[in-house]
Tab-separated table of C-alpha atoms and ligand atoms in Angstrom:
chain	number	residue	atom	x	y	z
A	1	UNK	CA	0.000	0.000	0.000
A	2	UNK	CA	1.296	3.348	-1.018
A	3	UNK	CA	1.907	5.624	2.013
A	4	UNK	CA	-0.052	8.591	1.727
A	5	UNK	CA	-0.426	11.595	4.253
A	6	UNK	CA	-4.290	12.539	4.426
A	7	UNK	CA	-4.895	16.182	5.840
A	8	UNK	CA	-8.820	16.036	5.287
A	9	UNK	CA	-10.838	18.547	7.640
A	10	UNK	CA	-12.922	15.406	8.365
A	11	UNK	CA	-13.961	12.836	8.442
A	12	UNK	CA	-9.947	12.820	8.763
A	13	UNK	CA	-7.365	10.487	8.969
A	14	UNK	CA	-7.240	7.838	11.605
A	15	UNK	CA	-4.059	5.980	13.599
A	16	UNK	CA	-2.749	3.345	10.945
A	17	UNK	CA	-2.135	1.201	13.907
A	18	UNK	CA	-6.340	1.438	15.207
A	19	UNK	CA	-7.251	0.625	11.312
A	20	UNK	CA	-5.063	-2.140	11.516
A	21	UNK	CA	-6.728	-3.512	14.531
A	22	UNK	CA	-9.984	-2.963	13.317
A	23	UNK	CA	-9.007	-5.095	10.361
A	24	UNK	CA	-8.208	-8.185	11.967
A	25	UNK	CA	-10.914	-7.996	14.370
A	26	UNK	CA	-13.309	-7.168	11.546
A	27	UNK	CA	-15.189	-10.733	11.296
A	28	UNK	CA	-14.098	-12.099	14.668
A	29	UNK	CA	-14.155	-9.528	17.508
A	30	UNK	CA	-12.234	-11.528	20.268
A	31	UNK	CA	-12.882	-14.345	19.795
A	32	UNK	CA	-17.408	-14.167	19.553
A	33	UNK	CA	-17.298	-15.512	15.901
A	34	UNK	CA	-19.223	-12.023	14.992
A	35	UNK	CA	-18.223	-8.466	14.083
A	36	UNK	CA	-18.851	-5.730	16.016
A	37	UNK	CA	-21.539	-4.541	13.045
A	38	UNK	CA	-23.620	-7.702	13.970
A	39	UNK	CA	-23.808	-7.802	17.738
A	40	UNK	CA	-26.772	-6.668	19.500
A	41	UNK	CA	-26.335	-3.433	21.722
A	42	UNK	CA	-27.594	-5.327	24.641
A	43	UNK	CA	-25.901	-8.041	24.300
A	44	UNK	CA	-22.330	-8.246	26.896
A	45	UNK	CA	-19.902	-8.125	24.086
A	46	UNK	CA	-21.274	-4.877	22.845
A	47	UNK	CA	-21.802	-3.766	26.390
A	48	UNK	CA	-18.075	-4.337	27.467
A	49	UNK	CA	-16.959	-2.348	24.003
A	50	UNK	CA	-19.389	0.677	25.318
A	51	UNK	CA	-18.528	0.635	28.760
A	52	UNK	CA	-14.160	0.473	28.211
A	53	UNK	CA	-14.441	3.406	25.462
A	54	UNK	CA	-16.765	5.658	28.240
A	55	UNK	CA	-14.036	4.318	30.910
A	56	UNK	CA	-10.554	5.183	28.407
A	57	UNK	CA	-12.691	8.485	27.665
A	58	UNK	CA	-12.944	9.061	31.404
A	59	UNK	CA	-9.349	8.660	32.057
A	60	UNK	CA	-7.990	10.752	28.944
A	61	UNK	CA	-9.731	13.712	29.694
A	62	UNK	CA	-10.123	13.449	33.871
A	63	UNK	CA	-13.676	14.003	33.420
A	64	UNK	CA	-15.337	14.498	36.667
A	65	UNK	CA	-17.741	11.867	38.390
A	66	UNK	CA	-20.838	14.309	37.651
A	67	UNK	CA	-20.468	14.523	34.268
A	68	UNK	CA	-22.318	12.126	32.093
A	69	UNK	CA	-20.339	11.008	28.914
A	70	UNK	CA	-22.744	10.384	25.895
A	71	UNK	CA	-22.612	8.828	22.310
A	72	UNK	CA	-24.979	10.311	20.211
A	73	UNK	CA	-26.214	11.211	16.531
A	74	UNK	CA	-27.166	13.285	14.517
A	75	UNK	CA	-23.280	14.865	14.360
A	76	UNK	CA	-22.259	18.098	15.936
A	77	UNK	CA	-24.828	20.159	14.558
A	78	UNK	CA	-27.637	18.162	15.657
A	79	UNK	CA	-26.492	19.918	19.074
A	80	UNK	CA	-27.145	23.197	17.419
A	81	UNK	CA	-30.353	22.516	18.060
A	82	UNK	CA	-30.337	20.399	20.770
A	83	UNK	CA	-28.561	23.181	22.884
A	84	UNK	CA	-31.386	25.459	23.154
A	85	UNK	CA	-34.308	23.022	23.493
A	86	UNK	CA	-32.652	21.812	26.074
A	87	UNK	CA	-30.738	24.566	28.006
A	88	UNK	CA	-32.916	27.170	27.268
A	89	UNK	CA	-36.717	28.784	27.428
A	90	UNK	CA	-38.334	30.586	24.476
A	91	UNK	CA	-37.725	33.887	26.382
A	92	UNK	CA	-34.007	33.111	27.740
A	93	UNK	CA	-31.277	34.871	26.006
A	94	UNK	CA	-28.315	32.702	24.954
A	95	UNK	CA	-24.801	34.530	24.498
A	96	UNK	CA	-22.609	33.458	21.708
A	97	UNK	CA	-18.985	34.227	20.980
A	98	UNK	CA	-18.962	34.488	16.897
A	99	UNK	CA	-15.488	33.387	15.254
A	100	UNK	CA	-16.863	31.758	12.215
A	101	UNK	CA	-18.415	29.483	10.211
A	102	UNK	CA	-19.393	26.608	13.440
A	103	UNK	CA	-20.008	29.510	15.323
A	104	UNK	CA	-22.440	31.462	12.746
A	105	UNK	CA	-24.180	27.740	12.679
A	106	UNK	CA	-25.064	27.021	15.856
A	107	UNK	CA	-26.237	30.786	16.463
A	108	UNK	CA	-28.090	30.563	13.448
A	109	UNK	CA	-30.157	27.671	15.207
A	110	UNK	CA	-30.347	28.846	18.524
A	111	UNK	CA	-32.275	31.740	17.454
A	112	UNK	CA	-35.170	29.338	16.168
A	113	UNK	CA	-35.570	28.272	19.737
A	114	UNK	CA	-34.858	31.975	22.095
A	115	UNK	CA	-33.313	34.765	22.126
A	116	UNK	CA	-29.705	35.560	21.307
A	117	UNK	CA	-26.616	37.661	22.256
A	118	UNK	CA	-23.428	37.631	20.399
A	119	UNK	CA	-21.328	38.839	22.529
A	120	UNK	CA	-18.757	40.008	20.144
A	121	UNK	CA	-17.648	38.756	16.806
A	122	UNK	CA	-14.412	38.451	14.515
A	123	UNK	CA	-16.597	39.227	11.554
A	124	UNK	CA	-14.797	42.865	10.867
A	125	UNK	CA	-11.619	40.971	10.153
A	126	UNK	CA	-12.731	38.482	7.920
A	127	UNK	CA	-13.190	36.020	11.482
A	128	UNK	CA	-8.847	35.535	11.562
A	129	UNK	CA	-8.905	35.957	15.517
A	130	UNK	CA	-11.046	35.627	18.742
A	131	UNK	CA	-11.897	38.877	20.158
A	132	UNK	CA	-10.624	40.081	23.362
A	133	UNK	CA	-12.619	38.379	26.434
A	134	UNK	CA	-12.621	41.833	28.261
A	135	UNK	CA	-14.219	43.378	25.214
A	136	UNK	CA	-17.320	40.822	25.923
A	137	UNK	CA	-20.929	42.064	26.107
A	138	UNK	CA	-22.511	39.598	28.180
A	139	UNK	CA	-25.560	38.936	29.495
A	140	UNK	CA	-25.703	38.328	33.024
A	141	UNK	CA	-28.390	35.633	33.477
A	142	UNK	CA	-27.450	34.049	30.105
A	143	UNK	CA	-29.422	30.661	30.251
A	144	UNK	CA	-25.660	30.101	28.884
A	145	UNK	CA	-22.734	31.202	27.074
A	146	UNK	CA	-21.937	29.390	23.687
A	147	UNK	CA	-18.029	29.692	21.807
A	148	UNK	CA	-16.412	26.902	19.524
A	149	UNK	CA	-12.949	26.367	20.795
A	150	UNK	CA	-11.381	25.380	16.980
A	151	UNK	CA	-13.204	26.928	13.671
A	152	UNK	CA	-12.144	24.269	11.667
A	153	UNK	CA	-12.257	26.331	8.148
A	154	UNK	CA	-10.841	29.386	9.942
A	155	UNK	CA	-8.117	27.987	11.306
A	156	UNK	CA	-8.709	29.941	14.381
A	157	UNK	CA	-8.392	28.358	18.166
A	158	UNK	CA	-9.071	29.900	21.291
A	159	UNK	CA	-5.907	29.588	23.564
A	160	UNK	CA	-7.422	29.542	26.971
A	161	UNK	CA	-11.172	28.575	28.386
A	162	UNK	CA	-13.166	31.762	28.917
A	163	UNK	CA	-14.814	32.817	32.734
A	164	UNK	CA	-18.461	31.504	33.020
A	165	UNK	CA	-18.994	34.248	35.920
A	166	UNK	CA	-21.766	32.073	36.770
A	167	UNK	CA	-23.326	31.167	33.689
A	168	UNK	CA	-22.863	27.452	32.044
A	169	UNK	CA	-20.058	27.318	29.447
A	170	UNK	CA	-21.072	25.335	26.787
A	171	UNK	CA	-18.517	24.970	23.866
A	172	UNK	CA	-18.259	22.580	20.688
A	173	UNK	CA	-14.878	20.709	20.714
A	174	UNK	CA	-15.450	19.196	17.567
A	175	UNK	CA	-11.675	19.785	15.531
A	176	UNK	CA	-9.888	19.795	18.722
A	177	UNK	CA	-11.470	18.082	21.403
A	178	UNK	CA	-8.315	15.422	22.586
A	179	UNK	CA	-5.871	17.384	21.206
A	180	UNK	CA	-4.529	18.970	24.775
A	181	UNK	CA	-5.305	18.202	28.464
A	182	UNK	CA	-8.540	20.656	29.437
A	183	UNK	CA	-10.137	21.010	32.627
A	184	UNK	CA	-13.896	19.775	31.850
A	185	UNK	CA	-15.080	20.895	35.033
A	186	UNK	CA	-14.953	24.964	33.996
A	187	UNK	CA	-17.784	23.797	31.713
A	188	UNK	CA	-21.135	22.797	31.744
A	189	UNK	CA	-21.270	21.252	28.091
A	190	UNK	CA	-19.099	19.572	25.700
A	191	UNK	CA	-19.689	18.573	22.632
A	192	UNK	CA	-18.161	17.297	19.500
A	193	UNK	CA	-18.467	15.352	16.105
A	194	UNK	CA	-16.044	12.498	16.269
A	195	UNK	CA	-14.875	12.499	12.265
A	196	UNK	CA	-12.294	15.249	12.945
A	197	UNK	CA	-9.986	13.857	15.839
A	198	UNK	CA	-12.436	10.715	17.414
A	199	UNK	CA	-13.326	8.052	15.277
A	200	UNK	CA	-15.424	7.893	12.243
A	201	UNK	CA	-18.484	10.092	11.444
A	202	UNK	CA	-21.790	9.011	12.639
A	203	UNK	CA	-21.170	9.290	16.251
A	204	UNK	CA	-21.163	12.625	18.178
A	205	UNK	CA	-20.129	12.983	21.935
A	206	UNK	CA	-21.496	15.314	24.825
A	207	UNK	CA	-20.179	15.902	27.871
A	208	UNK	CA	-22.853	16.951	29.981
A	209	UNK	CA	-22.798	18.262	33.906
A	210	UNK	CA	-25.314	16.105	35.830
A	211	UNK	CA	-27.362	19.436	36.698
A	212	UNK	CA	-28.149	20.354	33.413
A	213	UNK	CA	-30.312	17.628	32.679
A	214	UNK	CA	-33.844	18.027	33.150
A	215	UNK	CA	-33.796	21.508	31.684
A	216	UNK	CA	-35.392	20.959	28.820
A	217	UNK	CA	-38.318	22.622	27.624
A	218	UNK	CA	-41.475	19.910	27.555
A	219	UNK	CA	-42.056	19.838	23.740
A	220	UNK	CA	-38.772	18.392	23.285
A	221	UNK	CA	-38.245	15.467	20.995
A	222	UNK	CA	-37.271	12.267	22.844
A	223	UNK	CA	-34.348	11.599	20.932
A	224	UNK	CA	-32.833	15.582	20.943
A	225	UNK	CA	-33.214	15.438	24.554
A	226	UNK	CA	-29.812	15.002	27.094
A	227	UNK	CA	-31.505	13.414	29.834
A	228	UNK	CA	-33.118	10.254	27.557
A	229	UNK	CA	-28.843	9.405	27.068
A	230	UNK	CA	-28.101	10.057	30.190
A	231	UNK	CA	-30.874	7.773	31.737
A	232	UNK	CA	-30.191	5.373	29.515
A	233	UNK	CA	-26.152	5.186	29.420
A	234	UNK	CA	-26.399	6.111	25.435
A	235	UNK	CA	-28.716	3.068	24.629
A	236	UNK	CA	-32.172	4.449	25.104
A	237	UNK	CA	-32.055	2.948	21.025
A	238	UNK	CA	-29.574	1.691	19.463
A	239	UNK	CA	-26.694	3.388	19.321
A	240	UNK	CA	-23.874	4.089	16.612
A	241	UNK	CA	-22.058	0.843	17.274
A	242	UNK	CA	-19.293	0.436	15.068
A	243	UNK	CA	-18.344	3.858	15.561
A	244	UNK	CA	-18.226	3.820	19.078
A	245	UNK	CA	-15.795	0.605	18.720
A	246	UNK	CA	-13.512	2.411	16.454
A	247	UNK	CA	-13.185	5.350	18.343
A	248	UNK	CA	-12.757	3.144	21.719
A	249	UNK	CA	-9.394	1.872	19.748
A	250	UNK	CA	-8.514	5.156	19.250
A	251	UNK	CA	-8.985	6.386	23.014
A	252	UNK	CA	-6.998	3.299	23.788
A	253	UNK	CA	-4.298	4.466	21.105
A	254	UNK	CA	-4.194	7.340	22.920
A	255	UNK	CA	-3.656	5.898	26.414
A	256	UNK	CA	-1.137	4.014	25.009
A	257	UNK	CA	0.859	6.830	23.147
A	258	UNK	CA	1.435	8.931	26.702
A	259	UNK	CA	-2.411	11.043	26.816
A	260	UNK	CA	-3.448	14.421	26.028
A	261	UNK	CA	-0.538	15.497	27.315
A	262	UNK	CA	2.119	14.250	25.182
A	263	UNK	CA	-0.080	14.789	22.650
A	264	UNK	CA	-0.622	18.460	23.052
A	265	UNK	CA	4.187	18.498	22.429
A	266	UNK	CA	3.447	16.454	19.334
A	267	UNK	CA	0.398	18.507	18.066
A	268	UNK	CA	2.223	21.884	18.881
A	269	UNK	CA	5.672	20.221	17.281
A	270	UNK	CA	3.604	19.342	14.079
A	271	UNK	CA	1.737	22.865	13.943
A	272	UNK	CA	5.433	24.581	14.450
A	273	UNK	CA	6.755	22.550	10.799
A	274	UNK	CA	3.983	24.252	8.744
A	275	UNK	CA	3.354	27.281	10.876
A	276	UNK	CA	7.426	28.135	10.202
A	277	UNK	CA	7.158	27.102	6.285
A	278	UNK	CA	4.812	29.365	5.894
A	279	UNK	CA	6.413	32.424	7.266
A	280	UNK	CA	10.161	31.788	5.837
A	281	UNK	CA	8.700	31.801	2.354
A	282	UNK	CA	9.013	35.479	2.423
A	283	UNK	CA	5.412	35.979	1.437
A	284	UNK	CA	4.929	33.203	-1.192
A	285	UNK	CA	2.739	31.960	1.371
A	286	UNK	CA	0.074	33.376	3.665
A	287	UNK	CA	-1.840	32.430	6.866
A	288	UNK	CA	-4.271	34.946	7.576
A	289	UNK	CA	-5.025	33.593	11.279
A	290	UNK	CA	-3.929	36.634	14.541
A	291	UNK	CA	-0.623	34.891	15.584
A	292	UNK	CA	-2.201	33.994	19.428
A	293	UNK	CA	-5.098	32.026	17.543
A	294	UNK	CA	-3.265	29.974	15.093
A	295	UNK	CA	-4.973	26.752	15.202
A	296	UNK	CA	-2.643	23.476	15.853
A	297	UNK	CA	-5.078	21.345	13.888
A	298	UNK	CA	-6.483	23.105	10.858
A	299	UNK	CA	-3.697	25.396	8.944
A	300	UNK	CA	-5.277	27.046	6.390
A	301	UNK	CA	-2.744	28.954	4.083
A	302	UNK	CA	-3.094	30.989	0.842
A	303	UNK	CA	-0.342	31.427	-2.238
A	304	UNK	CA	0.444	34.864	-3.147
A	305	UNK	CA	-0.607	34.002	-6.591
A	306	UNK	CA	-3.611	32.142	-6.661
A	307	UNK	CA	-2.969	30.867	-10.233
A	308	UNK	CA	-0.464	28.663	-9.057
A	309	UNK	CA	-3.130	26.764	-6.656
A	310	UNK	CA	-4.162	24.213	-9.028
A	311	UNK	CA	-0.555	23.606	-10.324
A	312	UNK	CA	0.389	23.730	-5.865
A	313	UNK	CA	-2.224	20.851	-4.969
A	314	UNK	CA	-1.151	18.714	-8.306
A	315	UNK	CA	2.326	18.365	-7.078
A	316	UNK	CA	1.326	17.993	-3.360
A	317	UNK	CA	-0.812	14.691	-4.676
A	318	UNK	CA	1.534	13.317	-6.760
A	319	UNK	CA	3.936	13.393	-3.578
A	320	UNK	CA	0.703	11.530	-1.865
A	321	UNK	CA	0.128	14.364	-0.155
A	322	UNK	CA	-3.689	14.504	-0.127
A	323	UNK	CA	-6.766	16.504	0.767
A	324	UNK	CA	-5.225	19.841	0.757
A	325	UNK	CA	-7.453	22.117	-0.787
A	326	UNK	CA	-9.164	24.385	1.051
A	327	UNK	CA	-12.979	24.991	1.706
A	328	UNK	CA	-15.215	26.534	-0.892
A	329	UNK	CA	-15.490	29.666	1.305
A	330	UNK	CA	-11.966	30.735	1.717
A	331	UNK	CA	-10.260	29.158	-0.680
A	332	UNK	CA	-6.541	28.539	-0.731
A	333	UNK	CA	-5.130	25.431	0.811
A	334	UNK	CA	-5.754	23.902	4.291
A	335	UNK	CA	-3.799	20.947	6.445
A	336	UNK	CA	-5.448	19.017	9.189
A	337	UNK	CA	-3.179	17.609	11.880
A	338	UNK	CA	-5.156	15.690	13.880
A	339	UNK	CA	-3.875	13.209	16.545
A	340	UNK	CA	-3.568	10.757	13.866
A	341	UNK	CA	-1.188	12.731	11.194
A	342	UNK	CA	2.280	11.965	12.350
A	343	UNK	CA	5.368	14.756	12.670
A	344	UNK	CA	6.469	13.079	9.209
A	345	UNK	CA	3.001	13.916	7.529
A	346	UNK	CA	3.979	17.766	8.491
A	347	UNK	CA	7.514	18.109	7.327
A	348	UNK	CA	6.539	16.312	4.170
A	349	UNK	CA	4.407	18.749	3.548
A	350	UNK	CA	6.777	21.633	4.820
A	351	UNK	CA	9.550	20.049	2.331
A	352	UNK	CA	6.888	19.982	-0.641
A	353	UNK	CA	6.156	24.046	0.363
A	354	UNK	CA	9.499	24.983	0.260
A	355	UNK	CA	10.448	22.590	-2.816
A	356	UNK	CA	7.509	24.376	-4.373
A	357	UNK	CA	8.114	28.238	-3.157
A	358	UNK	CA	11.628	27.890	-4.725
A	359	UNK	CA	10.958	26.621	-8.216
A	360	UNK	CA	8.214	29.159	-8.392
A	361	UNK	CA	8.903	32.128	-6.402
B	1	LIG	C1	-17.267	19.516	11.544
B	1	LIG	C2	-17.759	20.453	12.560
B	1	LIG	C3	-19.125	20.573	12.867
B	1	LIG	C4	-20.195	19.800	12.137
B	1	LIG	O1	-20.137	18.466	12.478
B	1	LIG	P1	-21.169	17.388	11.904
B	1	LIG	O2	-20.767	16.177	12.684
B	1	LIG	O3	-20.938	17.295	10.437
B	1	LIG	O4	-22.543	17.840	12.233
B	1	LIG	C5	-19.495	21.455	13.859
B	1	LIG	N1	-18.585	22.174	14.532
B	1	LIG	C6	-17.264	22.100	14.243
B	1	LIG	C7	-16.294	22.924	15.026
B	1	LIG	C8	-16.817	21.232	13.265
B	1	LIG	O5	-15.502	21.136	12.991
């Protein structure tokens, strides 16, 4: 098999070594004769797969006892509207920081169900930077405040957890949720799609404080609602099961390879290669990102002369350098480094830049 480095936005690359294992487990998972894809969801096998991922989860991220760890649908963005109906009343007010795309979405959908705050926004500069916490507007009995930590097509992260001064912090993890330690207890919500640095798409995770369930407002859909999970330890029906295995492997990869920890000096290592290509090319290439909010996972980058963007992303692939382009709104090129893209991914990629900059520039 040719090796390739993948530097999709998501669903992204996974650890070779987790695809690997899910390959020779594939028709006989330990030894039951089945597959994971054909065991019931009540049965003990499936129950033991369920209950080590929740458990590896646990330990990766020191999540608190009162926090309920749930495997959902419906991706991310079924929490955009989740969120409200169950956090907030018609007539609450809900304060979001804007800093792009994932943030405009969830706002967008929030407003459906109450009343909304931005409590300041990145728009004015194209959304390259998180505003200045002090510079906040907030709303003092927010039913809660709302910020994505990682705008995956921005390329923008926030570098520290903002105050909830009293009001639950709720924030979607999705591009860079396991990336670096956290303390989960400074929020009240977590959330994520696991195709970016979890597992494979069709599960979604939520972190939930126990004292947030039970919120909801009454005309709430069974299935959008927390507490049905939480009562039902993510089995009320039947759950994303494959998925769940796959991205217990990769918790397990994780344990294995040191925790968030070590991961955060590999992911900052990795973002350092392409973050320092970029800015020795002497302009040939651009990052548009504020310097403090340069994301480690998603670095999106533009050429100086867009004309050569085609020509850029033919020579990348032919070096099996894939996925590169970047999205339809910004344009320009992106890299993903997710857990699973190794140092060697990045300074292939940082060789191709320069290799590139030189012939052309
Ligand atoms: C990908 C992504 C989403 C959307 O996730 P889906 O699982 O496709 O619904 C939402 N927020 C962020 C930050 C993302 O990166």
């Amino acid at each position: 098999m040719t090796q390739v480095f993948n530097f999709s936005a998501g669903p992204a690359v996974l650890p070779s070594e987790v695809l690997r294992q899910v390959q020779a487990e594939l028709l006989d998972w330990h030894g039951s004769g089945m597959s994971v894809m054909e065991m019931s969801h009540r049965g003990i096998e499936f129950g033991q797969i369920l209950s080590e991922a929740e458990a590896d989860l646990r330990a990766l991220m020191a999540i608190p006892d009162n926090y309920k760890v749930l495997f959902l649908q419906g991706g991310a963005m079924l929490q955009f509207s989740m969120l409200p109906l169950n956090f907030a009343q018609t007539d609450s007010t809900i304060d979001f920081v804007h800093t792009g795309h994932w943030s405009k979405g969830a706002i967008a959908e929030a407003k459906r169900y109450a009343k909304v705050n931005i409590v300041a926004s990145s728009e004015d500069k194209n959304f390259s930077y998180v505003p200045e916490e002090s510079t906040w507007q907030r709303t003092p009995d927010a039913a809660y405040l709302h910020y994505c930590s990682n705008e995956t097509i921005g390329g923008v992260e926030f570098n520290h957890i903002p105050q909830s001064d009293g009001v639950p912090l709720i924030c979607d993890m999705s591009s860079n949720i396991l990336s670096r330690p956290i303390d989960v207890s400074q929020f009240a919500v977590i959330y994520a799609g696991a195709q970016k640095n979890i597992g494979p798409s069709g599960v979604a995770l939520s972190i939930v404080r126990e004292d947030m369930l039970g919120k909801a407002r009454s005309d709430i859909p069974t299935l959008m609602n927390y507490k049905t999970f939480a009562d039902n330890g993510s089995m009320y029906n039947t759950p994303p099961t494959f998925g769940i295995y796959v991205a217990g492997l990769v918790f397990k990869w994780l344990l294995k390879n040191g925790g968030l920890a070590v991961m955060e000096q590999k992911n900052i290592a990795k973002a350092n290669v392409l973050y320092s290509a970029i800015d020795a090319s002497n302009g040939f290439y651009h990052c548009p990102v504020a310097l403090a909010n340069r994301s480690r996972m998603n670095i999106p980058f533009t050429l100086a002369d867009s004309n050569l963007d085609k020509e850029f992303l033919a020579g990348a692939e032919a070096r099996h350098l894939l996925q590169l382009k970047g999205h339809r709104s910004v344009g320009g090129m992106r890299a993903s480094i997710y857990n699973a893209m190794p140092l060697e991914g990045c300074q292939a990629l940082a060789a191709y830049m320069n290799e590139f900059a030189k012939t052309k520039g």
